[in-house]
PDB file of C-alpha atoms in Angstrom:
ATOM      1  CA  MET S 589      24.128 -70.004  12.990  1.00  0.00           C
ATOM      2  CA  MET S 590      24.901 -71.813   9.749  1.00  0.00           C
ATOM      3  CA  LYS S 591      22.722 -71.245   6.737  1.00  0.00           C
ATOM      4  CA  VAL S 592      21.329 -74.128   4.760  1.00  0.00           C
ATOM      5  CA  ARG S 593      20.466 -73.091   1.251  1.00  0.00           C
ATOM      6  CA  LEU S 594      19.630 -75.372  -1.617  1.00  0.00           C
ATOM      7  CA  THR S 595      21.121 -74.535  -4.975  1.00  0.00           C
ATOM      8  CA  ASP S 596      18.616 -73.897  -7.748  1.00  0.00           C
ATOM      9  CA  GLN S 597      19.657 -77.186  -9.344  1.00  0.00           C
ATOM     10  CA  GLN S 598      19.065 -79.119  -6.110  1.00  0.00           C
ATOM     11  CA  TRP S 599      15.711 -77.410  -5.597  1.00  0.00           C
ATOM     12  CA  GLN S 600      14.559 -78.210  -9.145  1.00  0.00           C
ATOM     13  CA  LYS S 601      15.342 -81.908  -8.657  1.00  0.00           C
ATOM     14  CA  ILE S 602      13.512 -82.001  -5.326  1.00  0.00           C
ATOM     15  CA  LEU S 603      10.557 -80.054  -6.723  1.00  0.00           C
ATOM     16  CA  LEU S 604      10.284 -82.399  -9.701  1.00  0.00           C
ATOM     17  CA  PHE S 605      10.207 -85.352  -7.311  1.00  0.00           C
ATOM     18  CA  LEU S 606       7.613 -83.733  -5.038  1.00  0.00           C
ATOM     19  CA  LYS S 607       5.345 -83.012  -8.000  1.00  0.00           C
ATOM     20  CA  THR S 608       5.280 -86.732  -8.862  1.00  0.00           C
ATOM     21  CA  CYS S 609       3.977 -87.639  -5.393  1.00  0.00           C
ATOM     22  CA  PRO S 610       0.162 -87.563  -5.499  1.00  0.00           C
ATOM     23  CA  ASN S 611      -0.321 -87.074  -1.742  1.00  0.00           C
ATOM     24  CA  ILE S 612       2.034 -84.105  -1.370  1.00  0.00           C
ATOM     25  CA  TYR S 613       0.703 -80.553  -1.532  1.00  0.00           C
ATOM     26  CA  ILE S 614       3.368 -78.054  -2.575  1.00  0.00           C
ATOM     27  CA  GLY S 615       1.412 -74.795  -2.560  1.00  0.00           C
ATOM     28  CA  GLN S 616       3.625 -71.752  -3.129  1.00  0.00           C
ATOM     29  CA  GLU S 617       6.976 -73.019  -4.419  1.00  0.00           C
ATOM     30  CA  ILE S 618       9.011 -70.379  -2.574  1.00  0.00           C
ATOM     31  CA  GLU S 619       7.325 -71.214   0.736  1.00  0.00           C
ATOM     32  CA  CYS S 620       7.837 -74.928   0.140  1.00  0.00           C
ATOM     33  CA  ARG S 621      11.536 -74.289  -0.537  1.00  0.00           C
ATOM     34  CA  GLN S 622      11.896 -72.185   2.619  1.00  0.00           C
ATOM     35  CA  PHE S 623      10.176 -74.886   4.667  1.00  0.00           C
ATOM     36  CA  LEU S 624      12.448 -77.585   3.268  1.00  0.00           C
ATOM     37  CA  GLU S 625      15.554 -75.477   3.936  1.00  0.00           C
ATOM     38  CA  ALA S 626      14.375 -74.956   7.531  1.00  0.00           C
ATOM     39  CA  VAL S 627      13.893 -78.707   7.982  1.00  0.00           C
ATOM     40  CA  LEU S 628      17.382 -79.318   6.607  1.00  0.00           C
ATOM     41  CA  LEU S 629      18.836 -76.724   8.972  1.00  0.00           C
ATOM     42  CA  VAL S 630      17.204 -78.354  11.993  1.00  0.00           C
ATOM     43  CA  ALA S 631      18.303 -81.816  10.841  1.00  0.00           C
ATOM     44  CA  ARG S 632      21.879 -80.707  10.200  1.00  0.00           C
ATOM     45  CA  SER S 633      22.440 -78.497  13.234  1.00  0.00           C
ATOM     46  CA  GLY S 634      20.179 -80.099  15.801  1.00  0.00           C
ATOM     47  CA  ALA S 635      18.701 -76.655  16.459  1.00  0.00           C
ATOM     48  CA  GLN S 636      15.252 -76.370  17.912  1.00  0.00           C
ATOM     49  CA  VAL S 637      12.629 -75.020  15.546  1.00  0.00           C
ATOM     50  CA  ARG S 638      12.010 -72.018  17.800  1.00  0.00           C
ATOM     51  CA  LEU S 639      15.673 -71.032  17.400  1.00  0.00           C
ATOM     52  CA  LEU S 640      15.488 -70.727  13.619  1.00  0.00           C
ATOM     53  CA  PRO S 641      16.586 -67.367  12.205  1.00  0.00           C
ATOM     54  CA  ASP S 642      13.856 -65.008  10.978  1.00  0.00           C
ATOM     55  CA  GLY S 643      14.690 -65.872   7.357  1.00  0.00           C
ATOM     56  CA  TYR S 644      13.085 -69.287   7.761  1.00  0.00           C
TER      57      TYR S 644
END
């Protein structure tokens, strides 16, 4: 299965945007990044969430 990984530069831009949104809770940054990468993988591949690799 393909891997979807954000570059550090992409993640920093997304994180900066998320921090400006008052109704969004980020929590642990690494967990937020992993969640976002999992969402991108599902969106890109059409995979079902239950089929995600253990790394997500």
